[in-house]
C-alpha atoms as one frame of an Amber mdcrd trajectory, in Angstrom:
protein
  -9.554   6.095   4.058  -6.280   7.962   4.583  -3.644   5.837   6.315  -2.324
   7.253   9.592   1.165   6.919  10.981   0.504   4.496  13.806   2.552   1.483
  12.707   3.673  -0.190  15.941   6.650  -2.505  16.281   7.905  -4.636  19.177
  10.949  -6.855  19.628   9.184  -9.214  22.060   8.985 -12.018  19.498   8.058
 -15.620  20.149  11.134 -17.039  18.404  14.745 -16.137  19.120  15.488 -16.167
  15.398  12.924 -13.442  14.867  14.263 -11.486  17.808  17.743 -11.504  16.323
  16.660 -10.379  12.862  16.900  -6.641  13.479  16.290  -5.910   9.793  12.583
  -6.410  10.479  12.714  -3.208  12.511  13.215  -1.402   9.207   9.681  -2.129
   8.031   8.109   1.266   7.228   5.752   2.970   9.661   3.282   4.489   7.195
   0.469   2.047   7.928  -2.001   1.445  10.712  -1.117  -2.241  11.017   0.090
  -3.420  14.426   3.146  -5.551  13.638   4.306  -8.117  16.185   5.761 -10.894
  14.005   6.283 -14.446  15.185   7.786 -15.834  11.958  10.266 -14.624   9.356
   8.501 -14.139   6.030  10.823 -14.784   3.101  10.043 -13.405  -0.359  11.783
 -14.593  -3.525  11.392 -13.163  -7.031  11.873 -15.773  -9.792  13.708 -14.528
 -12.879  13.091 -15.363 -16.529  16.825 -16.005 -16.798  19.335 -16.295 -14.008
  18.934 -17.200 -10.338  15.978 -16.009  -8.261  16.377 -12.932  -6.075  15.897
 -13.361  -2.327  14.549 -10.311  -0.529  16.246  -8.797   2.491  14.119  -6.246
   4.323  14.613  -2.826   2.769  16.570  -3.999  -0.285  16.155  -1.902  -3.434
  15.425  -4.001  -6.515  15.493  -3.007 -10.183  11.941  -2.873 -11.480  12.569
  -5.487 -14.164  13.439  -8.076 -11.505   9.944  -7.858 -10.001   7.924  -8.834
 -13.071   7.219 -12.437 -12.059   4.952 -13.092  -9.087   7.086 -13.756  -5.993
   7.141 -16.960  -4.001   6.861 -17.084  -0.226   8.132 -19.133   2.684   8.668
 -18.818   6.419  11.887 -19.520   8.270  12.214 -20.725  11.858   8.455 -20.848
  12.230   6.215 -23.741  13.107   3.120 -23.229  10.993   0.605 -26.001  11.494
   0.268 -28.210   8.442  -3.227 -27.945   7.008  -3.673 -24.360   8.188  -4.326
 -21.502   5.759  -2.769 -18.067   5.432  -3.360 -14.774   3.628  -0.612 -12.710
   1.990  -1.022  -9.042   1.105   1.320  -6.517  -0.487   0.810  -2.755  -0.677
   2.646   0.247  -2.141   2.913   3.031   0.435   4.247   5.745  -1.866   2.003
   6.259  -4.893   2.376   8.343  -6.898   5.375   9.589  -4.884   6.663   9.318
  -1.304   6.230  13.075  -0.941   2.557  12.989  -2.012   1.164   9.455  -1.520
  -2.388  10.440  -2.416  -3.165   7.120  -4.127  -1.676   4.909  -1.449  -1.890
   2.318  -0.263  -2.117   0.555  -3.607  -2.967  -3.127  -3.399  -0.349  -5.120
  -5.307  -1.267  -8.577  -4.060  -4.013 -10.141  -1.979  -4.430 -13.882  -1.840
  -5.657 -16.516   0.564  -5.402 -20.281   0.943  -1.631 -20.371   1.249  -0.622
 -23.635   2.917   2.720 -24.525   4.545   4.778 -27.313   2.996   8.022 -28.517
   4.622  10.963 -27.250   2.608  13.892 -28.383   4.726  16.492 -26.467   6.754
  13.866 -24.851   8.962  11.906 -23.477   6.003   8.229 -23.967   5.219   7.180
 -23.027   1.698   3.795 -21.327   1.301   1.938 -22.733  -1.692  -1.375 -21.750
  -3.227  -3.392 -23.275  -6.054  -6.410 -20.944  -5.909  -7.070 -17.681  -7.730
  -5.866 -14.577  -5.879  -8.265 -11.762  -5.053  -5.630  -9.459  -6.532  -2.908
 -11.013  -8.675   0.635  -9.723  -8.304   0.918  -6.276  -9.864   4.464  -5.404
 -10.853   5.796  -2.253  -9.158   5.715   0.689 -11.562   6.786   3.946  -9.905
   6.261   6.877 -12.286   9.159   8.641 -13.940  10.871  11.068 -11.600   9.549
   9.499  -8.415  11.795   8.458  -5.567  11.789   4.698  -4.876   8.507   3.306
  -3.571   8.148   1.010  -0.563   6.311  -2.268  -1.129   5.338  -4.078   2.055
   4.410  -7.758   2.322   2.298  -9.080   5.206   1.440 -12.634   6.238  -1.800
 -13.249   8.159  -3.532 -16.241   9.663  -6.574 -16.921   7.480  -9.864 -16.724
   9.400 -12.848 -18.948   8.784 -15.120 -17.477   6.156 -12.359 -15.558   4.383
 -13.181 -17.214   1.078 -16.738 -15.889   1.377 -15.767 -12.236   1.949 -17.187
  -9.796  -0.613 -15.258  -6.621   0.211 -12.504  -7.233  -2.349 -12.682  -8.968
  -5.714 -11.083  -8.581  -9.139 -13.140  -5.430  -9.836 -12.396  -3.586  -6.577
 -10.201  -0.476  -7.019  -6.637  -1.109  -5.907  -5.916   2.509  -4.947  -6.408
   3.885  -1.427  -6.773   0.354  -0.099  -7.077   0.458   3.693  -5.497  -2.857
   4.649  -5.983  -2.179   8.343  -9.734  -1.685   7.914  -9.994  -4.690   5.599
  -8.164  -6.811   8.164 -10.597  -5.750  10.861 -13.649  -6.288   8.665 -12.759
  -9.848   7.648 -11.096 -10.885  10.911  -7.504 -11.254   9.749  -6.079  -9.944
  12.994  -2.513  -8.658  13.109   0.078 -10.005  10.657   2.381 -12.754  11.896
   5.200 -11.906   9.480   6.300  -9.271   7.018   9.047  -7.605   5.036   9.450
  -4.829   2.442  11.368  -3.805  -0.658  12.183  -0.576  -2.470  11.638  -0.221
  -6.215  12.443   2.807  -8.380  11.220   3.693 -11.856  13.034   2.256 -14.856
  16.198   4.229 -15.693  14.913   4.697 -19.242  11.817   6.515 -17.956  13.260
   8.321 -14.939
């Protein structure tokens, strides 16, 4: 299903810290997800060598820094210990922002993330189960403008592990996250952020 431009955003957040983080207002609007976050989702890309890269909303990252599956946490939230969460990531601009005929592309979809206290107001989100879609490294084609990759955090509904709409064989292109959310009862995301990634300079 073709995604429509009805991405809604509000600054009436539950936590003052979220209210003050105006960078969240930069999340792209090319999705039909209603976005009213109550926590700050933090995304970190581990590196094979060197320190990990922390994501700020809208930051552009070199493609080679996104090879390793990111880690996730929430800041200034109060996620109930023992609860479960779903994380999804989609590319809004494939094959190009000017003609996104393949988008959204599903780059990550996983459930059973659990909060673990990490100190300093941070709760790490850990998962030991197999993802429905493992992290797929961003790979914009040569000549394309940078693509937008959005991350969403959802409360996990009962029965999510029994859903049959998406598995390892389901096409990742033209993935309607809004419809999937409605079908499995995810509701609206409680947190999110996004990055920009361009093609490798050697192939651009």
